[in-house]
Amino acid sequence: MSTRMRFTIWRPLATAVITLLTAAFLTPTAAHSASDAAGLSGAARESRPVYSYQNAVREAVWVDTGLDGDGDGRTDRVAVDVVRPREPAAQGRKVPVIMDASPYYSCCGRGNESQRKTYDAAGNVVRMPLFYDNYFVPRGYAFVGVDLSGTSRSDGCEDVGGRYEVQSAKAVVDWLNGRARAYTTRTGSATAKADWTNGRTGMIGKSWDGTIANAVAATGVRGLKTIVPISAISSWYDYYFAQGAPLYDSGPDRLADYVDSPESHAKCTAVQRRLVDEAPRTGDLTSLWAERDYVKNAHHVKASVFLVHGLQDLNVRTKHLGQWWDALARNGVERKIWLSQTGHVDPFDFRRATWVETLHRWFDHELLGYDNGIDREPMADIERHPDQWVTSKVWPPKGTRTATLRPAVGARPGVGALGLRKGTGTTAFTDDPGLGETDWAAQIDASTPEKAGFVTGALTRDLRLSGSSKVTVTATPTTATAHLTAVLVDVGPDVIRDYAASGEGITTLTDRTCWGESTAGDSACFKETTARTADVGQTVVSRGWADLGTYADPGKGVPLTPGKAYTITLDLAATDHVVPAGHRLALIVAGTDKDLIDPPADSPTLTLDLSRTSARVPFVGGADAFARATFGSAARTPYAGPLDGVGTPHHTYRIP
């Protein structure tokens, strides 16, 4: 692990005065002991592992949510497992909390090794999944693992991002801040107080866990100081649909069934029925989805946000990070971001040492108040090539502006040009549900019937895309239903993480490295990973989908009139990608994206009106940068090498 930066401790003025007065009355030996007890090194000035993990307090409490989701006549209690250092409480000092609220602690496990909680005979946690408790408890933090409502040892119902689930996590933050009641048992009356914490809480988690962190932050709950959402959902509608086009051939009822406990499954038929009835596969926006849209409540967020996402995450797609990031920016939320080349992967498994160090410094700054400079460092870390990272002072970078790109017909059907001048004419394609974005990209220079492709000439200089794009399409279908896909492609040879393989860009090894302290029942040692790469001839860098029937109202689809033209704008997922000089930038418009959206009832042919079709793409330097990069470029020159590209995206039943 690299040497950490030295930094000074920041405290509000009153605290600083008290500290100075206290130090004045301490002998040098006593002052040094006080510093050690606080988990600080006088040299490095960061939280250090001075507390015993072996002797940490391990306890379970059940927090009252104030809701009766399972309808049994009493308010639900959620199970909260706590691991905290013993020494601070004995010395009369309080500690901050790192919290991971999850539905997966008993059903499925957490992390690359699918770890589950284990318990001793008294019901206290022995193994807490992941490294957070092993690493941070010795450094003066408590770690809290929450079983979301209806899962594992908790009462209530799992309603997949809804009121019961969010409240089950928010109630724990309230309890940590003295505003909610907890009990020492699931059904008893003996209460438990969180008198060992100062209430300063940071939530962390990948996927569904990170989604709950987003949701709780969007309530504005007091005491939540920071969240670290990794590959997290920001709107559950956008997890299951893309502007009306359905994904994954399932709905939230299947997820609830996947994680709920047998007890809650028996009690929660009404909640489960709502997850079916109010989440129709038509893609219509309902009140159920509105309740699960956290973006609209971003103005309530008071916590800072350290967001991590894979740019090739085809499970929780980067639309989630883009719309959440933009909403947080509009509301002035303190933010930091990491963007990797991986799919749905935790940073512990693609940049381990730097991740642990950075997370440590982030929590020290946000929860302990140390002025370690992390808030003055570049906002964004971006993986350009496997294990090769760059930084950006702000994200998207200053000077990023949207350019409107126009498609134009070419010499052959479906093989057109892409530039700044308005195009004319039409081109057509026929939906083929057996093909997808990687198939289309591999055939960008071929006249194939299932896609319409538009390509620049070879770039004369690098061109950086940063942010979220939009593609407006005017299309005339031959059937009453039609789905659309738009993708941006970097055409040219490269070595990338193989995000379409089962590891989504990583390979898990057998050797282990250790991060924190271990006990007999909870090892701090985890399997190492390495980048899994692929030689490619083209890379899809952003994609978006829509049901053409939502052209007038994104919240409700209607049947189409064959032969009538419709205009719709597709939101493409956020990205940050450099198309290097010598490569080409392509826009592809097609129908069903195999394994990523479900096909429509029919397989229509769609005719595009190119004079009314365009892509609005955020470039660093805007339209001027695009013009410079394409000025003097030669006519499209297909790459003649043997590179195949990544395979079909690894498709199983997806869970966040």
XYZ file of C-alpha atoms in Angstrom:
656
model
C 0.000 0.000 0.000
C 1.345 3.435 -0.865
C 2.344 5.895 1.829
C -0.607 7.973 2.926
C -0.578 11.738 2.891
C 0.150 13.516 6.125
C -2.539 15.837 7.285
C -3.697 17.876 10.223
C -6.814 17.362 12.271
C -9.651 19.766 11.620
C -12.159 20.540 14.308
C -14.721 23.287 14.750
C -13.353 26.249 16.703
C -14.987 25.272 19.998
C -13.572 21.763 19.805
C -10.131 23.103 18.976
C -10.185 25.376 22.023
C -11.222 22.512 24.296
C -8.468 20.326 22.841
C -5.827 22.986 23.489
C -7.020 23.581 27.036
C -7.043 19.843 27.736
C -3.552 19.406 26.318
C -2.273 22.218 28.537
C -3.194 20.213 31.621
C -1.726 16.907 30.386
C 1.789 15.733 31.000
C 3.667 14.923 27.769
C 3.165 11.219 28.442
C -0.554 11.691 29.075
C -0.961 13.802 25.943
C 0.747 11.129 23.860
C -1.509 8.453 25.365
C -4.601 10.499 24.542
C -3.488 10.740 20.933
C -2.922 6.994 20.745
C -6.300 6.297 22.324
C -7.968 8.395 19.634
C -6.484 6.102 17.023
C -4.075 8.759 15.724
C -0.426 8.570 14.867
C 1.486 11.709 15.706
C 3.521 11.308 12.524
C 0.921 10.301 9.978
C -2.069 12.044 11.588
C -4.637 9.518 10.413
C -6.799 6.976 12.183
C -4.582 4.014 13.047
C -5.329 0.427 14.174
C -4.801 0.931 17.901
C -7.905 -0.955 19.090
C -8.377 -4.678 19.438
C -10.559 -6.334 16.831
C -10.365 -9.619 18.739
C -11.923 -7.989 21.802
C -14.406 -5.791 19.946
C -17.968 -5.595 21.221
C -20.265 -7.730 19.072
C -23.945 -7.268 19.705
C -27.328 -7.462 18.021
C -30.247 -5.086 18.427
C -33.629 -4.786 16.735
C -34.610 -1.267 15.693
C -38.292 -0.343 15.556
C -39.150 1.065 12.130
C -42.498 2.496 13.229
C -44.216 0.680 10.329
C -46.193 -2.546 10.179
C -45.419 -3.819 6.703
C -46.329 -7.440 7.357
C -49.673 -6.518 8.956
C -49.233 -8.594 12.108
C -50.471 -5.846 14.404
C -47.089 -4.693 15.745
C -44.464 -2.412 14.316
C -41.612 -4.099 12.511
C -38.152 -4.481 13.994
C -35.073 -4.794 11.816
C -31.992 -6.737 12.902
C -28.837 -4.693 13.351
C -25.496 -6.392 13.978
C -22.849 -4.177 15.544
C -19.085 -4.598 15.759
C -17.381 -1.774 17.656
C -14.122 -1.198 19.499
C -14.418 -1.873 23.213
C -11.845 0.639 24.445
C -13.473 3.984 23.483
C -16.684 3.285 25.438
C -14.640 2.301 28.483
C -12.819 5.631 28.170
C -16.043 7.620 27.799
C -15.528 8.421 24.121
C -17.946 7.957 21.251
C -17.211 6.635 17.778
C -18.673 7.185 14.288
C -20.394 4.436 12.314
C -19.894 2.814 8.932
C -23.110 1.067 7.891
C -24.034 -1.404 5.147
C -27.777 -2.110 4.898
C -28.377 -5.155 2.704
C -30.985 -7.752 1.722
C -28.236 -10.287 0.981
C -26.698 -11.127 4.351
C -28.324 -14.556 4.674
C -29.752 -15.473 1.276
C -26.926 -14.800 -1.111
C -23.837 -13.308 0.478
C -21.753 -10.217 -0.174
C -18.670 -9.567 -2.206
C -16.677 -11.559 -4.718
C -16.658 -14.566 -2.361
C -20.383 -14.412 -1.476
C -19.796 -14.119 2.264
C -22.727 -14.411 4.664
C -23.058 -13.377 8.277
C -22.428 -16.108 10.814
C -23.444 -16.090 14.486
C -22.436 -17.584 17.823
C -24.766 -19.420 20.210
C -25.855 -16.122 21.769
C -26.912 -14.709 18.395
C -24.053 -12.222 18.077
C -22.291 -11.870 14.757
C -19.057 -13.818 14.338
C -18.309 -13.134 10.682
C -19.347 -9.890 9.081
C -18.965 -10.014 5.286
C -16.346 -7.907 3.514
C -13.380 -6.096 5.001
C -15.042 -3.020 6.477
C -15.244 -4.229 10.080
C -11.797 -5.888 10.039
C -10.157 -2.717 8.777
C -12.108 0.143 10.331
C -13.059 -1.141 13.807
C -9.406 -1.186 14.950
C -9.181 2.389 13.661
C -11.920 3.707 15.906
C -15.081 3.152 13.863
C -18.089 0.990 14.572
C -19.421 -1.161 11.766
C -23.151 -1.844 11.515
C -24.686 -4.475 9.226
C -28.452 -4.047 8.775
C -30.787 -6.787 7.526
C -33.320 -4.899 5.438
C -37.013 -5.357 6.181
C -38.308 -8.834 5.451
C -34.844 -10.386 5.062
C -32.753 -12.614 7.320
C -33.602 -11.857 10.991
C -35.738 -8.764 10.359
C -39.500 -8.327 10.564
C -41.566 -6.693 7.856
C -41.725 -7.050 4.099
C -39.174 -6.635 1.364
C -40.730 -4.125 -1.022
C -37.666 -3.548 -3.252
C -36.693 0.073 -2.781
C -40.042 1.147 -1.387
C -41.226 2.724 1.830
C -40.688 -0.285 4.094
C -37.197 -1.026 2.861
C -35.954 2.564 2.966
C -37.472 3.192 6.387
C -35.844 0.045 7.760
C -32.423 1.551 7.023
C -33.322 5.148 7.870
C -34.659 4.048 11.283
C -31.204 2.698 12.117
C -29.610 6.077 11.373
C -32.287 7.626 13.586
C -31.485 5.143 16.384
C -27.779 5.917 16.112
C -28.719 9.566 16.632
C -31.086 8.969 19.553
C -34.336 9.404 17.625
C -35.590 5.812 17.384
C -36.086 2.908 19.765
C -34.249 -0.412 19.660
C -34.520 -3.625 21.638
C -32.090 -6.297 22.715
C -34.277 -9.037 21.257
C -36.675 -9.377 18.347
C -39.794 -9.614 20.502
C -38.755 -8.485 23.980
C -39.207 -5.182 25.803
C -35.654 -4.490 27.011
C -34.356 -1.464 25.146
C -30.901 -0.807 23.725
C -29.347 2.640 23.435
C -26.637 3.655 20.999
C -24.821 5.619 23.672
C -21.447 4.514 22.312
C -21.696 6.542 19.077
C -21.626 10.219 18.229
C -24.215 9.504 15.525
C -21.987 10.454 12.592
C -22.842 7.759 10.057
C -21.525 6.799 6.646
C -23.401 4.302 4.478
C -21.625 2.111 1.948
C -22.570 -0.752 -0.303
C -22.504 -2.196 -3.775
C -25.533 -2.599 -6.015
C -28.735 -3.020 -3.954
C -26.857 -1.998 -0.795
C -25.600 1.160 -2.490
C -29.095 1.816 -3.794
C -30.368 1.909 -0.214
C -27.611 4.382 0.636
C -28.879 6.617 -2.180
C -32.465 6.224 -0.987
C -31.730 7.006 2.663
C -29.634 10.028 1.700
C -32.570 11.268 -0.385
C -34.701 11.400 2.785
C -32.352 14.054 4.197
C -32.035 12.133 7.474
C -29.918 13.962 10.045
C -26.722 12.223 11.113
C -25.990 10.632 7.735
C -22.765 12.423 6.826
C -21.642 10.547 3.728
C -22.595 7.714 1.399
C -20.424 5.539 -0.841
C -22.772 3.967 -3.426
C -21.020 1.432 -5.655
C -22.785 0.393 -8.887
C -26.014 1.658 -7.353
C -29.512 2.271 -8.671
C -30.912 5.798 -8.580
C -34.394 4.993 -9.926
C -35.881 1.492 -9.846
C -37.955 2.187 -12.959
C -34.733 2.720 -14.849
C -33.459 -0.607 -13.590
C -36.370 -2.516 -15.135
C -37.205 -0.284 -18.103
C -35.558 2.075 -20.561
C -38.167 4.610 -21.654
C -40.812 1.919 -21.749
C -38.651 -0.838 -23.222
C -38.567 -3.739 -20.722
C -35.354 -5.310 -19.495
C -34.592 -8.693 -17.932
C -38.009 -10.280 -18.514
C -38.913 -9.846 -14.830
C -40.048 -7.349 -12.234
C -39.411 -6.439 -8.591
C -41.605 -9.291 -7.334
C -38.938 -11.731 -8.454
C -36.254 -9.856 -6.530
C -38.396 -9.806 -3.391
C -38.952 -13.532 -3.696
C -35.206 -13.995 -4.110
C -34.213 -12.318 -0.848
C -37.116 -12.430 1.591
C -37.119 -14.759 4.575
C -39.582 -17.685 4.738
C -41.431 -15.926 7.557
C -41.889 -12.683 5.671
C -42.783 -14.512 2.479
C -45.721 -16.094 4.283
C -46.907 -12.778 5.754
C -46.309 -10.408 2.874
C -48.642 -11.574 0.115
C -50.275 -8.137 -0.142
C -46.932 -6.411 -0.644
C -45.857 -9.034 -3.155
C -49.106 -8.611 -5.059
C -48.515 -4.854 -5.309
C -45.065 -5.495 -6.757
C -46.806 -7.368 -9.568
C -49.929 -5.297 -10.111
C -48.275 -1.863 -9.976
C -45.207 -2.767 -12.022
C -46.767 -3.824 -15.343
C -44.428 -5.047 -18.059
C -45.970 -2.431 -20.351
C -43.360 -0.032 -19.022
C -45.911 2.503 -17.820
C -44.790 4.763 -14.994
C -46.954 4.097 -11.939
C -47.040 5.350 -8.369
C -44.913 2.352 -7.395
C -42.088 3.583 -9.606
C -42.511 7.209 -8.515
C -41.997 6.081 -4.904
C -38.738 4.423 -5.931
C -37.278 7.378 -7.841
C -34.577 8.898 -5.643
C -33.352 11.374 -8.262
C -36.395 13.584 -7.767
C -35.491 13.879 -4.070
C -31.825 14.732 -4.592
C -32.513 18.210 -3.197
C -32.938 16.585 0.231
C -29.430 15.072 0.209
C -27.204 16.539 2.913
C -24.581 13.780 2.933
C -21.483 13.907 0.754
C -21.342 11.278 -1.986
C -18.389 9.175 -3.159
C -19.778 7.365 -6.198
C -18.167 4.377 -7.918
C -19.412 2.762 -11.126
C -18.235 0.552 -13.974
C -18.629 2.257 -17.329
C -19.500 -1.127 -18.856
C -21.972 -2.133 -16.144
C -24.839 -3.756 -18.054
C -26.664 -4.694 -14.852
C -26.980 -1.298 -13.164
C -26.310 0.802 -16.233
C -24.505 4.118 -16.081
C -27.713 6.034 -16.698
C -28.169 5.593 -12.947
C -24.912 7.318 -12.110
C -25.389 10.031 -14.738
C -28.810 11.232 -13.624
C -27.924 10.921 -9.917
C -24.608 12.751 -10.339
C -26.220 15.572 -12.305
C -29.010 15.972 -9.735
C -26.498 16.073 -6.871
C -24.445 18.667 -8.756
C -27.484 20.889 -9.253
C -28.021 20.820 -5.504
C -24.421 21.568 -4.540
C -23.669 18.211 -2.894
C -20.005 17.483 -2.139
C -19.026 14.708 -4.565
C -16.245 12.394 -5.662
C -16.337 9.703 -8.371
C -14.448 6.676 -9.657
C -15.245 5.304 -13.123
C -13.733 1.961 -14.115
C -13.697 -0.067 -17.331
C -15.384 -2.971 -15.552
C -18.928 -4.197 -15.488
C -20.732 -4.762 -12.169
C -17.598 -5.035 -9.995
C -16.577 -3.666 -6.586
C -13.443 -1.464 -6.541
C -11.993 -3.807 -3.905
C -11.705 -6.265 -6.787
C -10.256 -4.012 -9.472
C -8.069 -1.458 -7.630
C -7.737 -2.879 -4.149
C -4.830 -1.113 -2.456
C -5.710 2.340 -3.777
C -9.385 1.774 -2.962
C -8.754 0.858 0.677
C -6.423 3.809 1.113
C -8.821 6.257 -0.544
C -11.867 4.970 1.343
C -9.917 5.217 4.591
C -9.036 8.845 3.906
C -12.607 9.607 2.791
C -14.141 8.273 6.007
C -11.450 9.961 8.117
C -12.375 13.249 6.459
C -16.151 12.853 6.450
C -16.741 11.039 9.754
C -13.768 12.053 11.905
C -13.401 15.546 10.455
C -9.711 15.296 9.554
C -8.450 17.897 7.106
C -6.443 15.407 5.051
C -6.879 17.204 1.737
C -8.983 14.572 0.018
C -11.667 17.183 -0.657
C -9.107 19.284 -2.547
C -7.849 16.487 -4.763
C -9.218 15.788 -8.281
C -12.889 14.935 -8.191
C -12.712 12.018 -10.632
C -10.534 8.957 -11.146
C -11.131 7.321 -14.550
C -9.721 4.058 -15.872
C -8.555 4.656 -19.445
C -6.999 1.232 -20.036
C -6.881 -1.832 -17.762
C -5.189 -0.721 -14.519
C -4.236 2.644 -16.058
C -5.987 5.552 -14.359
C -6.172 9.287 -14.955
C -7.730 12.034 -12.880
C -10.020 14.933 -13.687
C -10.197 18.027 -11.509
C -13.974 18.144 -11.904
C -16.351 15.789 -13.689
C -17.431 16.258 -16.363
C -14.396 18.459 -17.062
C -14.728 22.189 -17.492
C -15.146 23.043 -21.135
C -17.388 20.054 -21.801
C -20.133 21.144 -24.166
C -22.737 19.337 -26.195
C -22.244 19.016 -29.945
C -25.071 18.021 -32.264
C -23.944 15.309 -34.657
C -25.929 14.522 -37.802
C -26.154 11.235 -39.696
C -26.080 11.178 -43.476
C -26.658 8.500 -46.077
C -23.663 6.744 -47.551
C -22.927 4.924 -50.760
C -24.457 1.718 -49.392
C -27.664 1.164 -47.385
C -27.076 1.270 -43.632
C -23.493 2.521 -43.954
C -23.582 6.286 -43.574
C -21.513 9.221 -42.420
C -21.536 11.192 -39.152
C -20.699 14.885 -38.918
C -21.929 18.353 -38.020
C -23.902 19.069 -41.193
C -27.572 18.240 -41.371
C -28.268 15.053 -43.269
C -30.950 14.319 -45.836
C -32.664 11.229 -47.104
C -33.754 8.049 -45.358
C -32.359 4.678 -44.362
C -34.083 1.599 -42.997
C -33.403 -1.449 -40.836
C -35.386 -4.480 -39.663
C -35.387 -5.528 -36.006
C -33.520 -8.800 -35.444
C -33.836 -9.886 -31.766
C -31.040 -12.404 -32.265
C -28.402 -9.679 -32.628
C -27.105 -6.963 -30.349
C -24.753 -4.039 -30.025
C -21.524 -6.032 -30.309
C -22.785 -7.698 -33.494
C -23.741 -4.354 -35.011
C -20.443 -2.723 -34.043
C -18.423 -5.558 -35.550
C -20.273 -5.011 -38.848
C -20.175 -1.221 -38.822
C -18.702 -1.059 -42.328
C -21.007 -3.688 -43.786
C -24.427 -3.156 -45.279
C -26.470 -5.387 -42.973
C -30.267 -5.271 -42.666
C -30.568 -5.110 -38.863
C -28.939 -1.731 -38.202
C -28.252 1.729 -39.522
C -24.672 2.842 -38.927
C -23.043 6.250 -39.295
C -19.289 6.772 -38.957
C -16.820 9.632 -38.972
C -13.571 9.454 -40.864
C -10.425 8.518 -38.973
C -9.861 11.174 -36.292
C -6.823 13.402 -36.654
C -6.620 13.996 -32.890
C -8.012 12.519 -29.698
C -11.662 13.264 -28.899
C -13.013 12.913 -25.352
C -16.666 12.200 -24.555
C -17.684 12.975 -20.975
C -21.222 12.810 -19.614
C -24.611 11.734 -20.951
C -25.710 11.854 -24.582
C -29.123 12.023 -26.223
C -30.146 10.659 -29.604
C -33.261 12.005 -31.311
C -34.740 9.687 -33.920
C -37.604 10.165 -36.340
C -38.730 6.708 -37.404
C -41.618 5.231 -39.357
C -42.500 1.682 -38.233
C -44.279 -1.041 -40.147
C -45.948 -2.462 -37.025
C -47.877 -1.251 -33.982
C -44.963 -1.872 -31.596
C -41.268 -1.101 -31.973
C -38.206 -0.887 -29.759
C -35.168 1.248 -30.507
C -31.522 1.106 -29.496
C -28.888 3.785 -30.046
C -25.215 3.188 -29.306
C -22.000 5.174 -29.644
C -18.989 3.146 -30.719
C -15.239 3.741 -30.757
C -14.158 1.962 -33.959
C -10.526 0.913 -33.768
C -8.205 -1.607 -32.081
C -7.759 -1.539 -28.322
C -7.174 -3.708 -25.267
C -10.025 -3.356 -22.758
C -11.368 -5.172 -19.733
C -13.526 -8.045 -20.944
C -16.735 -6.792 -19.379
C -18.873 -9.326 -21.268
C -17.152 -12.328 -19.658
C -18.430 -13.895 -16.433
C -16.076 -11.873 -14.196
C -17.092 -8.635 -15.975
C -13.491 -7.513 -16.324
C -11.695 -9.406 -13.543
C -10.311 -12.875 -12.921
C -10.294 -14.151 -9.346
C -7.023 -15.745 -8.232
C -6.242 -18.168 -5.401
C -3.726 -16.033 -3.468
C -5.073 -13.832 -0.686
C -4.153 -10.449 0.734
C -5.232 -9.202 4.146
C -6.908 -5.891 4.954
C -7.347 -5.374 8.664
C -7.323 -7.794 11.572
C -8.708 -11.318 11.660
C -10.337 -13.545 14.238
C -10.856 -17.282 14.122
C -14.336 -16.693 12.740
C -13.743 -13.646 10.528
C -10.742 -13.491 8.259
C -9.530 -10.186 6.845
C -7.875 -12.011 3.931
C -9.511 -12.079 0.510
C -8.715 -13.631 -2.855
C -6.702 -11.429 -5.153
C -7.928 -10.528 -8.620
C -6.367 -9.440 -11.872
C -7.703 -7.678 -14.936
C -9.266 -9.919 -17.566
C -8.704 -8.256 -20.910
C -9.811 -8.618 -24.514
C -8.280 -7.423 -27.778
C -11.061 -5.629 -29.630
C -11.627 -3.929 -32.937
C -14.410 -1.698 -31.614
C -15.800 -0.653 -28.236
C -19.358 0.323 -27.402
C -18.966 3.316 -25.105
C -22.591 4.345 -24.483
C -26.031 2.944 -25.144
C -29.686 3.749 -24.682
C -33.039 2.123 -25.447
C -36.691 3.120 -25.790
C -40.120 1.869 -26.764
C -41.169 4.039 -29.692
C -44.707 3.991 -28.275
C -43.559 6.397 -25.524
C -42.804 9.116 -28.090
C -45.425 11.492 -26.623
C -45.282 10.521 -22.955
C -42.274 8.715 -21.430
C -44.598 7.480 -18.709
C -47.086 5.695 -20.929
C -46.752 3.797 -24.175
C -49.412 3.702 -26.896
C -49.869 1.576 -30.017
C -48.214 2.941 -33.134
C -49.845 3.518 -36.499
C -47.868 1.639 -39.150
C -46.614 4.009 -41.823
C -46.681 7.062 -39.540
C -43.495 8.896 -38.530
C -42.721 9.371 -34.828
C -39.987 11.386 -33.150
C -38.463 10.248 -29.864
C -35.337 11.123 -27.883
C -33.341 8.303 -26.284
C -31.262 8.957 -23.169
C -27.863 7.304 -23.472
C -25.867 6.126 -20.473
C -23.161 8.369 -19.035
C -19.587 7.693 -20.089
C -16.082 9.098 -20.090
C -14.103 7.827 -23.041
C -11.314 9.068 -25.298
C -11.599 8.098 -28.964
C -7.946 8.246 -29.994
C -6.580 9.726 -33.167
C -6.784 7.182 -35.971
C -10.001 5.650 -34.605
C -13.507 6.567 -35.747
C -16.655 7.470 -33.841
C -19.845 5.708 -34.872
C -23.544 6.081 -34.110
C -25.689 2.982 -34.586
C -29.485 2.940 -34.505
C -31.210 -0.453 -34.417
C -34.034 -2.381 -32.766
C -33.747 -5.044 -30.050
C -30.379 -5.137 -28.269
C -30.003 -8.857 -27.591
C -29.966 -9.817 -23.888
C -30.263 -6.167 -22.855
C -33.844 -5.307 -23.767
C -36.763 -7.597 -24.470
C -38.003 -7.698 -28.077
C -41.351 -6.150 -29.067
C -44.339 -8.244 -30.064
C -43.402 -7.896 -33.736
C -40.177 -7.474 -35.706
C -40.765 -4.183 -37.499
C -38.863 -2.469 -40.224
C -38.168 1.152 -39.307
C -37.319 3.911 -41.739
C -35.246 6.778 -40.346
C -35.704 10.357 -41.566
C -32.102 11.527 -41.356
C -33.030 15.203 -41.610
C -34.813 14.781 -38.275
C -32.323 12.443 -36.586
C -29.356 13.633 -34.513
C -27.114 12.866 -31.550
C -26.266 15.414 -28.849
C -22.901 14.302 -27.475
C -20.891 15.984 -24.680
C -17.314 16.531 -25.865
C -14.527 18.190 -23.943
C -14.237 21.276 -26.127
C -17.693 20.847 -27.652
C -18.411 21.067 -31.370
C -15.101 22.829 -31.964
C -13.209 19.816 -30.606
C -15.211 17.496 -32.840
C -14.559 19.698 -35.873
C -10.821 19.801 -35.174
C -10.667 16.035 -34.657
C -12.470 15.335 -37.928
C -10.967 18.132 -40.056
C -9.079 16.683 -42.952
C -9.894 13.131 -41.933
C -9.787 10.594 -44.703
C -12.826 8.740 -45.909
C -13.890 5.894 -43.708
C -11.185 3.256 -43.682
C -12.259 -0.063 -42.185
C -9.805 -1.629 -39.742
C -8.476 -4.765 -41.431
C -6.981 -6.527 -38.414
C -8.067 -9.844 -36.871
C -9.636 -8.412 -33.713
C -13.040 -9.797 -32.828
C -14.365 -7.579 -30.043
C -15.952 -8.721 -26.811
C -18.532 -11.443 -26.909
C -22.211 -11.303 -26.226
C -22.759 -9.771 -22.756
C -22.792 -12.473 -20.097
C -26.510 -12.975 -19.511
C -28.036 -14.625 -16.507
C -30.943 -13.574 -14.358
C -29.620 -10.243 -13.107
C -29.856 -9.014 -9.535
C -28.543 -5.626 -8.402
